[in-house]
Short mmCIF file of C-alpha atoms in Angstrom, two decimals:
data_model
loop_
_atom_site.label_atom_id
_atom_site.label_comp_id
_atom_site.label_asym_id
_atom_site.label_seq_id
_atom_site.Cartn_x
_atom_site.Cartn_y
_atom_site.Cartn_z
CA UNK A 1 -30.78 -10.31 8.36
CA UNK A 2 -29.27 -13.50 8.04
CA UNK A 3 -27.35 -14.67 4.74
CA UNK A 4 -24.68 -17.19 3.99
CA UNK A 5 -22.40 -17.88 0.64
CA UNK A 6 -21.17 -20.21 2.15
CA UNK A 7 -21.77 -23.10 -0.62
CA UNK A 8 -21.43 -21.06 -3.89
CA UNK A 9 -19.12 -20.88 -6.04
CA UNK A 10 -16.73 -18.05 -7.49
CA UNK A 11 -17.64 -19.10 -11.04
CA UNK A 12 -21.14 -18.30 -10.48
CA UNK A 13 -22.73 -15.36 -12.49
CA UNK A 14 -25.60 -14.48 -10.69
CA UNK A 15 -25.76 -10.86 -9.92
CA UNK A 16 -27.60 -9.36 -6.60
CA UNK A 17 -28.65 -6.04 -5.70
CA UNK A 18 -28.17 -4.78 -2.48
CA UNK A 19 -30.33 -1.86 -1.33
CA UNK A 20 -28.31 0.13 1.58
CA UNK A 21 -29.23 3.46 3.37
CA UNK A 22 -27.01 5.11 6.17
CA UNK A 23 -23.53 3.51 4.29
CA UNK A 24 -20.81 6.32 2.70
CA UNK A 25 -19.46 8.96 4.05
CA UNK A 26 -20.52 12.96 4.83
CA UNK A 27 -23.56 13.79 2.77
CA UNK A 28 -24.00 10.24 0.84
CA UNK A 29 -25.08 8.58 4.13
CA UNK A 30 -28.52 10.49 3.55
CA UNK A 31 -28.89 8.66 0.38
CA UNK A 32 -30.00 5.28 -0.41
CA UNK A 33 -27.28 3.43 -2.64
CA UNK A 34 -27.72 -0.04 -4.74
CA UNK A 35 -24.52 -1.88 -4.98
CA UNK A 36 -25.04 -5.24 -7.99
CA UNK A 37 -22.33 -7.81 -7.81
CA UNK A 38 -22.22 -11.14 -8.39
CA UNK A 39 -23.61 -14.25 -5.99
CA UNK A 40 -19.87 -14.98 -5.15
CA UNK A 41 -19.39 -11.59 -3.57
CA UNK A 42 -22.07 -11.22 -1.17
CA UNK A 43 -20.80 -11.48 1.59
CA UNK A 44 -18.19 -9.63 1.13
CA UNK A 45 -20.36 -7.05 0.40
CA UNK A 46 -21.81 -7.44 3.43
CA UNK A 47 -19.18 -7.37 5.40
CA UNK A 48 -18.32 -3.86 3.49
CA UNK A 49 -21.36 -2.44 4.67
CA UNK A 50 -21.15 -3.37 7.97
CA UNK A 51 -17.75 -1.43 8.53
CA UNK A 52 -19.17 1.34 6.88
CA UNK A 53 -22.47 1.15 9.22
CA UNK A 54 -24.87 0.94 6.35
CA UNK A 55 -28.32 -1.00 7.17
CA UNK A 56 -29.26 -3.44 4.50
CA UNK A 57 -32.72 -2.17 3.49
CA UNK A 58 -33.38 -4.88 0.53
CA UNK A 59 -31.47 -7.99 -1.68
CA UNK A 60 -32.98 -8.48 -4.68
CA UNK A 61 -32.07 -11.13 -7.15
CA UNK A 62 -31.92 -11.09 -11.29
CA UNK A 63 -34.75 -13.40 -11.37
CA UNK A 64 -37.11 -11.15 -9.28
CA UNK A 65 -36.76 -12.67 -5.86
CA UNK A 66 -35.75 -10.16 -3.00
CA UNK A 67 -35.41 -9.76 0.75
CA UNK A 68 -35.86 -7.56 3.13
CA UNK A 69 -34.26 -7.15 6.32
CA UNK A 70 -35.37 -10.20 8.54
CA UNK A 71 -36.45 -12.23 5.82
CA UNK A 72 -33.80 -15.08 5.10
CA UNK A 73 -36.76 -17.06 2.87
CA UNK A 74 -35.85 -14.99 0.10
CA UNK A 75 -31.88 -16.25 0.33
CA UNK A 76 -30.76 -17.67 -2.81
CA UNK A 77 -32.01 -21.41 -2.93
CA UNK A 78 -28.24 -22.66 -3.34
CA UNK A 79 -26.66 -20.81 -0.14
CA UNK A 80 -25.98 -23.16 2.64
CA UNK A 81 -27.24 -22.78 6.57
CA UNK A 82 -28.06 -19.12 6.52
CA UNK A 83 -24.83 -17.24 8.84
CA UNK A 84 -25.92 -13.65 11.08
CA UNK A 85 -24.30 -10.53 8.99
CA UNK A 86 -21.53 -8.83 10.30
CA UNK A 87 -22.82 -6.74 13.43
CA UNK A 88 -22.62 -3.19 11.86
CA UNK A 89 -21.35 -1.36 15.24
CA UNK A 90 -18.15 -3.51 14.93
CA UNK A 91 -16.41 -3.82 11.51
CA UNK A 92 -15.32 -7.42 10.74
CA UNK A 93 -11.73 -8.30 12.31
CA UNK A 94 -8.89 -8.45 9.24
CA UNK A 95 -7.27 -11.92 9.80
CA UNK A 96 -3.39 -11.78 9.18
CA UNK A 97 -2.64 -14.65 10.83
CA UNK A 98 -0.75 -16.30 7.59
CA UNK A 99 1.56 -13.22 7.67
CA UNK A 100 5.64 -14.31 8.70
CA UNK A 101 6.28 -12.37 11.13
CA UNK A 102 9.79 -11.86 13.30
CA UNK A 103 11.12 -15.43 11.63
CA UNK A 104 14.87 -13.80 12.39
CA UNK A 105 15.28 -11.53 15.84
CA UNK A 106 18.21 -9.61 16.50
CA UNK A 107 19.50 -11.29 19.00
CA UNK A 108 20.28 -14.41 16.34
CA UNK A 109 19.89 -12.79 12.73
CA UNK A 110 19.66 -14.56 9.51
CA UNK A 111 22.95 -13.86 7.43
CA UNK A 112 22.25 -12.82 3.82
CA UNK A 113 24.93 -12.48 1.08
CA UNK A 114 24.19 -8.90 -0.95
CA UNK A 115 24.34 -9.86 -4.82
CA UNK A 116 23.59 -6.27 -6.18
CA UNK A 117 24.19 -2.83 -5.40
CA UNK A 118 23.64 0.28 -7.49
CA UNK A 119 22.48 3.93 -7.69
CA UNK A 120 18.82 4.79 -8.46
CA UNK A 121 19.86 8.39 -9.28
CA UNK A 122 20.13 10.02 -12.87
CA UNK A 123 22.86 12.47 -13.20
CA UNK A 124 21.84 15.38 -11.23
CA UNK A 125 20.28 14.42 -8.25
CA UNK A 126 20.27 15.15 -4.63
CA UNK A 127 22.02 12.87 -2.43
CA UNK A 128 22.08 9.44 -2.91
CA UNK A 129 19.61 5.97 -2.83
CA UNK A 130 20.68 2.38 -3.82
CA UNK A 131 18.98 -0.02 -4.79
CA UNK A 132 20.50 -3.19 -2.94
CA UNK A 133 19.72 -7.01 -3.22
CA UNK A 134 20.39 -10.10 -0.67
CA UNK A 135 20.12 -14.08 -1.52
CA UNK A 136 18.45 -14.96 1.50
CA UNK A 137 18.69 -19.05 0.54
CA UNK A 138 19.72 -21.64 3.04
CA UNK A 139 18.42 -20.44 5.87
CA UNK A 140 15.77 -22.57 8.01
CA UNK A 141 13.61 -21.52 8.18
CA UNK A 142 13.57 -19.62 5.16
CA UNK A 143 13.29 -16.08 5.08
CA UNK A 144 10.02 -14.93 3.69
CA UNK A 145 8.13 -11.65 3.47
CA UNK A 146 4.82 -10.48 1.99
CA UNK A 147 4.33 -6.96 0.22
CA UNK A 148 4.16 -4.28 2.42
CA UNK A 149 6.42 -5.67 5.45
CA UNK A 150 10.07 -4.65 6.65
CA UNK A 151 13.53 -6.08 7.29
CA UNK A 152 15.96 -5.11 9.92
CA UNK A 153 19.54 -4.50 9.53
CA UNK A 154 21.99 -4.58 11.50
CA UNK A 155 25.31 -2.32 10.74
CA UNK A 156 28.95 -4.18 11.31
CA UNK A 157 31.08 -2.26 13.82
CA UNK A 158 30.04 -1.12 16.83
CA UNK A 159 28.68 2.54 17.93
CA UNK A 160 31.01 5.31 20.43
CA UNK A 161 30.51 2.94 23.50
CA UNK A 162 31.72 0.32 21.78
CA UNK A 163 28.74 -1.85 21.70
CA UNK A 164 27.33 -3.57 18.39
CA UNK A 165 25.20 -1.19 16.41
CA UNK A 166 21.08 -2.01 16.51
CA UNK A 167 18.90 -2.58 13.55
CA UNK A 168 17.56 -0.15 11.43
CA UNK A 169 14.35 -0.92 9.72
CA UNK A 170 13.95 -0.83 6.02
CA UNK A 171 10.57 -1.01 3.75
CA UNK A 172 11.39 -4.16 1.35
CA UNK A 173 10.50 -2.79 -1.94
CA UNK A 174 10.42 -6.34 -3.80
CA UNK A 175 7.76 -8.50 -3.80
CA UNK A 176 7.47 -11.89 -1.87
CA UNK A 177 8.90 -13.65 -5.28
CA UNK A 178 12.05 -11.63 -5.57
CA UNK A 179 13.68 -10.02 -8.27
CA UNK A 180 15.13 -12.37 -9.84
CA UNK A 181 11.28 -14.59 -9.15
CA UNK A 182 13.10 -17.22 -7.18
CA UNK A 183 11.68 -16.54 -4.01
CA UNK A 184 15.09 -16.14 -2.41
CA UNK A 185 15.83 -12.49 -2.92
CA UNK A 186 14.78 -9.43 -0.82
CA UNK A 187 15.80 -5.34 -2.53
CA UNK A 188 15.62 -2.68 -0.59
CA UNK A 189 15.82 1.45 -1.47
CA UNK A 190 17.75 2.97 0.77
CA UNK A 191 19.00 7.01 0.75
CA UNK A 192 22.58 7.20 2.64
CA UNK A 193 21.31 10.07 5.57
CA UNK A 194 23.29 13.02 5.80
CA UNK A 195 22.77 16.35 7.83
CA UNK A 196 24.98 19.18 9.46
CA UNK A 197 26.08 19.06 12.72
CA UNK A 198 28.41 21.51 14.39
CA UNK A 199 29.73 22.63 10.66
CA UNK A 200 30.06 18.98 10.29
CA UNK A 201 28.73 16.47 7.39
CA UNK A 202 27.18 13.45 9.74
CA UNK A 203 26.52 9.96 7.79
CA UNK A 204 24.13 7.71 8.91
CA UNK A 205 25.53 4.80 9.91
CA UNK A 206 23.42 2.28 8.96
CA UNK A 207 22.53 4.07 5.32
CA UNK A 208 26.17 4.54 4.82
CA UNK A 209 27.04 0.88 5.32
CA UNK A 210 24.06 -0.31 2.87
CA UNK A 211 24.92 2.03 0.21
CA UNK A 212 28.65 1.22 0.73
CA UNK A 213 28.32 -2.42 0.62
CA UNK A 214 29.67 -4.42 -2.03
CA UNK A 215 28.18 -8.19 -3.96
CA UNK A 216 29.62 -10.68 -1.84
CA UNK A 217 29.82 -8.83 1.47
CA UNK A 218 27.55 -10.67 4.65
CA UNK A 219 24.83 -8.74 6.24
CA UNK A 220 23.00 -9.55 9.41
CA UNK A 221 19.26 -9.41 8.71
CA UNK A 222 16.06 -9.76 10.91
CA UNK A 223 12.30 -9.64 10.75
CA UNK A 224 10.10 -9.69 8.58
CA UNK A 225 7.64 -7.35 10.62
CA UNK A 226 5.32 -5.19 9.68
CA UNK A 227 1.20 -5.71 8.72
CA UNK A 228 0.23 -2.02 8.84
CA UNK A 229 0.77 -2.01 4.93
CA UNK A 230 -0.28 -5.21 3.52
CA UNK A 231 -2.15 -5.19 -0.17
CA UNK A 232 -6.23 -6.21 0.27
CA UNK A 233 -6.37 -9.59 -1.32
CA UNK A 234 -9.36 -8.48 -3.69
CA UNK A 235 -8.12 -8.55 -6.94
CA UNK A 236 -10.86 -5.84 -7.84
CA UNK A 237 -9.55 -3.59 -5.20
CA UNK A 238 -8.49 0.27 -5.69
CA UNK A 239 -4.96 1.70 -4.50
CA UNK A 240 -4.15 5.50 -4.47
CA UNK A 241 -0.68 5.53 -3.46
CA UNK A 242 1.33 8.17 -1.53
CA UNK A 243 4.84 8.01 -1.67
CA UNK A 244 7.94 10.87 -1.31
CA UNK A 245 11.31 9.74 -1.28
CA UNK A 246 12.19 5.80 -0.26
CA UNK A 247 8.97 5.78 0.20
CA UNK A 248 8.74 4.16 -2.89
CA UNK A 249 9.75 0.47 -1.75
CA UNK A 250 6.62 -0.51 -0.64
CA UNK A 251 4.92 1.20 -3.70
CA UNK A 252 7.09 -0.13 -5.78
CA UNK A 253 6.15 -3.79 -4.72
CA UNK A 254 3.11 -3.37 -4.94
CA UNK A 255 3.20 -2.09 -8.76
CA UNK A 256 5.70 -5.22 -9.50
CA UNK A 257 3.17 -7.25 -7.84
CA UNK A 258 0.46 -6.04 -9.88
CA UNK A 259 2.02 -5.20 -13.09
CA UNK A 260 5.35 -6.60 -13.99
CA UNK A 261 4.48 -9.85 -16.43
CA UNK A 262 6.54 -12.60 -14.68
CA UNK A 263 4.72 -11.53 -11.26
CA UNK A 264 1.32 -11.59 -12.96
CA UNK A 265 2.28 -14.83 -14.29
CA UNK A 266 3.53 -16.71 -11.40
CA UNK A 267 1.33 -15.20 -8.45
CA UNK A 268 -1.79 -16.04 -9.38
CA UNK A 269 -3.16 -12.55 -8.31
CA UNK A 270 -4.11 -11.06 -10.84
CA UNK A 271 -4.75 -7.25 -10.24
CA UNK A 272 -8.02 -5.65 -12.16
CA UNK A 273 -8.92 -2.76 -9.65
CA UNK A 274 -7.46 0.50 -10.09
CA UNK A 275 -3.56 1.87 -9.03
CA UNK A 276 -2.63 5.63 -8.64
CA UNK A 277 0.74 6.38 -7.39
CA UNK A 278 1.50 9.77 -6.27
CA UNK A 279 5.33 10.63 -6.49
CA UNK A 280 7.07 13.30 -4.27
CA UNK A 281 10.58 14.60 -4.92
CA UNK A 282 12.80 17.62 -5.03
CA UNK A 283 14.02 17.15 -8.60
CA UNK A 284 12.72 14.89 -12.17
CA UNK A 285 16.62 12.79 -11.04
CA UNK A 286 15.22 11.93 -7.93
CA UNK A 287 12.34 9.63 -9.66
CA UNK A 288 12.97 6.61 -8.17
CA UNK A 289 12.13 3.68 -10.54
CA UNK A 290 10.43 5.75 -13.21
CA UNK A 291 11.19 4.09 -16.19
CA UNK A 292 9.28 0.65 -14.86
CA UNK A 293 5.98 3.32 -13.65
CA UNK A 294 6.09 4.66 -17.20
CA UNK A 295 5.93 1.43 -18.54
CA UNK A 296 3.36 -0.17 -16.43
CA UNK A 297 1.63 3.38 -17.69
CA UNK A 298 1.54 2.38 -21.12
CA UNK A 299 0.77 -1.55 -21.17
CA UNK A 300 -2.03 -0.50 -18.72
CA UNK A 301 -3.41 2.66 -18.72
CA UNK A 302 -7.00 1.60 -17.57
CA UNK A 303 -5.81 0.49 -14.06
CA UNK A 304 -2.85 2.51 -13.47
CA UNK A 305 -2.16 6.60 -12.87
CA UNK A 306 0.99 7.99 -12.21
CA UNK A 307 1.23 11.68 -11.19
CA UNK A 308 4.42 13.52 -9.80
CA UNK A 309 5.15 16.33 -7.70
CA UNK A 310 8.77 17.43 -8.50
CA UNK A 311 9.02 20.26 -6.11
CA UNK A 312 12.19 22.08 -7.36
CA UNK A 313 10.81 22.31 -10.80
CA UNK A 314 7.10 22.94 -10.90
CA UNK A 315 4.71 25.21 -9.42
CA UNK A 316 1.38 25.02 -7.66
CA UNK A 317 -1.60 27.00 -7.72
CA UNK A 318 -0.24 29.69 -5.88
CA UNK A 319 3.07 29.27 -7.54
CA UNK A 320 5.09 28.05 -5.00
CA UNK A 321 6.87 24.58 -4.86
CA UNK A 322 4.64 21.83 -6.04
CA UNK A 323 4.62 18.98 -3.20
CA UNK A 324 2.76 16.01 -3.25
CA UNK A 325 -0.62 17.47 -0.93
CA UNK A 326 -0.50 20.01 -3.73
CA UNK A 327 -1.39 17.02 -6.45
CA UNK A 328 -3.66 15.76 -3.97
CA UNK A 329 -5.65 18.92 -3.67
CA UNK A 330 -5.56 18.89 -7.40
CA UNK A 331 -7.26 15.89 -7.71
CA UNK A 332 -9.42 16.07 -4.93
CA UNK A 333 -12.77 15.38 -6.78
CA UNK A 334 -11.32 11.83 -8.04
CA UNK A 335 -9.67 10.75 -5.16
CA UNK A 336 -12.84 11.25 -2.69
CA UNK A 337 -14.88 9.59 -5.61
CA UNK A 338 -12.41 6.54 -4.68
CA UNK A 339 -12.60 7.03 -1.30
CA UNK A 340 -16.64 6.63 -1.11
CA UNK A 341 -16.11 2.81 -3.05
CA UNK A 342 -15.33 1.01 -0.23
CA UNK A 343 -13.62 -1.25 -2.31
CA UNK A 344 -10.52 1.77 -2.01
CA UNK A 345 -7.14 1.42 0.03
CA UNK A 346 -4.92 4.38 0.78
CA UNK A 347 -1.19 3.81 1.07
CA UNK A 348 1.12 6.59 2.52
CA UNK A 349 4.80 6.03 3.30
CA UNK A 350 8.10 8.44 3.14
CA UNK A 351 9.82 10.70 5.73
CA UNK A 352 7.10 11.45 8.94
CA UNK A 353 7.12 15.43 7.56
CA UNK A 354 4.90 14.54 5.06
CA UNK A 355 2.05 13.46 7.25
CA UNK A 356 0.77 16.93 8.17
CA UNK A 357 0.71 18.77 4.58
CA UNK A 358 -1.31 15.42 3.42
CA UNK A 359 -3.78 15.80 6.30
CA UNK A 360 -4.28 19.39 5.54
CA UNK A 361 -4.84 18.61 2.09
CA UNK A 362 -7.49 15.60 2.73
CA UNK A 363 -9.00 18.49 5.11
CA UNK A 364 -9.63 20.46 2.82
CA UNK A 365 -10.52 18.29 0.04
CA UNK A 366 -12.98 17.14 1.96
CA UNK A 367 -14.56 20.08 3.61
CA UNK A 368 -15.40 20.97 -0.06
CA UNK A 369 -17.27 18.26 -0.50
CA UNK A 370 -19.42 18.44 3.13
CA UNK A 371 -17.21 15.77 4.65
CA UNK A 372 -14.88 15.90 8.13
CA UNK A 373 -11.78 14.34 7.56
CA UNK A 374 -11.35 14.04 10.81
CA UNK A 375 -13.75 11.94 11.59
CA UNK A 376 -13.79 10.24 8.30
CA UNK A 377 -9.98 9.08 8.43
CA UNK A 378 -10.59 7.09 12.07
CA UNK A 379 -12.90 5.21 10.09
CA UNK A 380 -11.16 4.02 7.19
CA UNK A 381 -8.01 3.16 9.66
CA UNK A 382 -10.77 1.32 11.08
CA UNK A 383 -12.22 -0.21 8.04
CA UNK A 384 -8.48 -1.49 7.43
CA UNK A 385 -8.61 0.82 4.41
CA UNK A 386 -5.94 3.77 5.61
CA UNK A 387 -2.32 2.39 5.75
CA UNK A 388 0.35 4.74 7.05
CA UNK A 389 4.25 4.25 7.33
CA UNK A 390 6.62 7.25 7.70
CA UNK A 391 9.75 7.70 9.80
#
């Protein structure tokens, strides 16, 4: 079937059906589905299909026309030189080309100046996360990022060899405009690491420097990298979000991103899909920017969900410690219903432990509902709609 959209525009209202079989995933791919959206999306809708190896059966028009497959007569009379669909055995490629990528390298760092510094933590909590801010102005180029990427930093002193210490990589959890929306900033979250070693308390040495830095002090800072986590550019797009821990930053961008007035105002990207952030710590203190989630919660409570698994204070179903695959088994049912629009991104980021109790939950979910999660999660990785970061 050949189709283009190629001349129309995103104001126009037209709606089209488009009849699909085989597209979905365990049981639905026996059923015939009807997506309607409007002229402008069509292709994109296409394109959808094709990763998802649905065969277009029919596309039928509002005013009665339709095609079916191998008919391009029945295109709409405005669309330009009709283009081939997306060959369903290969999902269209996801073009990041625009991304910055590696603008600083280690071996000649851009040198930011921090201008904040300050605990996360209520009174309480376990261990301890900053929340820590560098002016990245002045350099040239300038330091840029995009949602989802990373910075490196690199630790003054120099390690028991004596030889400089090497970067540690940090999720940014600001968005490309900065904190302060200048476009000049760039926060991180960042818990100091601890652990025993011999009888000994070990700090990590590049945590420990962060969270003991003070505004004014000069940091050596590389990158951006990172395009494993970028947001989908459709504004219409759904995010379930999986976060424990630090975890957070790239969540947290994301929220600001869609959420936070100024952003909304200056971005021109202006979120209507649907957000649900899942929230994994040991105890309530350990909610890491909770007060801003609450309040994106109540200005908009028809795009965003919030649910928390604070496992030193609540229980599960067999009333043990409630962690975060616990709240996804919960809420199995709605999450898969997600998952099946193929308009739906999953993010997952925090320590690397937390990859194995979410795949046994998404196992499970889904074997309840006739579906293999393990051959269902290979293809939204390769539908570009399964973003995982842990470390």
């Amino acid at each position: 079937m050949r189709v283009s959209t190629g001349s129309a525009s995103q104001s126009d209202s037209r709606m089209v059906s488009v009849v699909v079989e085989a597209f979905g995933i365990g049981r639905q791919r026996q059923a015939e589905r009807r997506f309607t959206v409007p002229f402008a999306q069509l292709q994109t809708i296409f394109q959808t299909i094709a990763r998802q190896g649905g065969r277009i059966k029919a596309v039928e028009m509002a005013d009665g026309l339709s095609a079916a497959p191998g008919d391009a007569a029945s295109a709409p009379a405005a669309a330009a030189a009709p283009a081939p669909a997306p060959n369903p055995s290969k999902p269209a490629a996801v073009s990041h080309a625009a991304v910055p990528v590696n603008l600083y390298k280690p071996k000649d760092p851009f040198v930011g100046t921090v201008t904040e510094n300050y605990s996360l933590l209520a009174e309480g909590a376990i261990g301890r996360v900053n929340h820590i801010t560098f002016d990245l102005a002045g350099g040239d180029p300038q330091l840029h990022y995009v949602e989802g990427q990373s910075i490196g930093i690199i630790p003054d002193g120099t390690d028991a060899k004596g030889k400089p210490h090497k970067l540690r990589l940090y999720s940014i959890a600001s968005t490309r405009h900065g904190d302060n929306m200048e476009a000049h900033t760039v926060s991180l979250c960042v818990r100091q690491l601890q652990y025993e070693l011999d009888g000994a308390t070990i700090n990590g040495v590049c945590s420990s420097f962060l969270c003991d830095i003070d505004p004014g002090a000069k940091v050596r800072i590389t990158g951006p990298v990172g395009k494993e986590m970028l947001l989908p550019e459709d504004e219409e797009a759904n995010v379930i979000m999986l976060a424990t821990g630090t975890g957070i930053a790239p969540m947290r961008a994301y929220l600001r991103r869609m959420f936070e007035p100024a952003e909304r105002e200056k971005n021109g990207w202006h979120f209507r899909g649907k957000a649900w952030l899942f929230m994994g710590v040991p105890t309530t203190p350990n909610l890491l920017y909770d007060a801003d989630f609450e309040h994106y919660l109540s200005q908009f409570p028809d795009n965003f969900r919030y649910t928390k698994a604070i496992s030193r204070e609540q229980k599960n179903s067999r009333d043990g410690r409630m962690y975060i695959q616990d709240r996804v088994l919960e809420h199995a049912d709605e999450i898969f219903t997600m998952i099946e629009d193929p308009k739906t991104h999953v993010y997952m980021c925090g320590l690397r432990g937390m990859e194995p109790g979410i795949d046994e939950a998404m196992t499970t979910a889904a074997a309840a509902k006739g579906i293999d999660w393990s051959e269902l999660r290979p293809q939204l990785k390769k539908a570009d709609r399964w973003h995982v970061e842990t470390y």
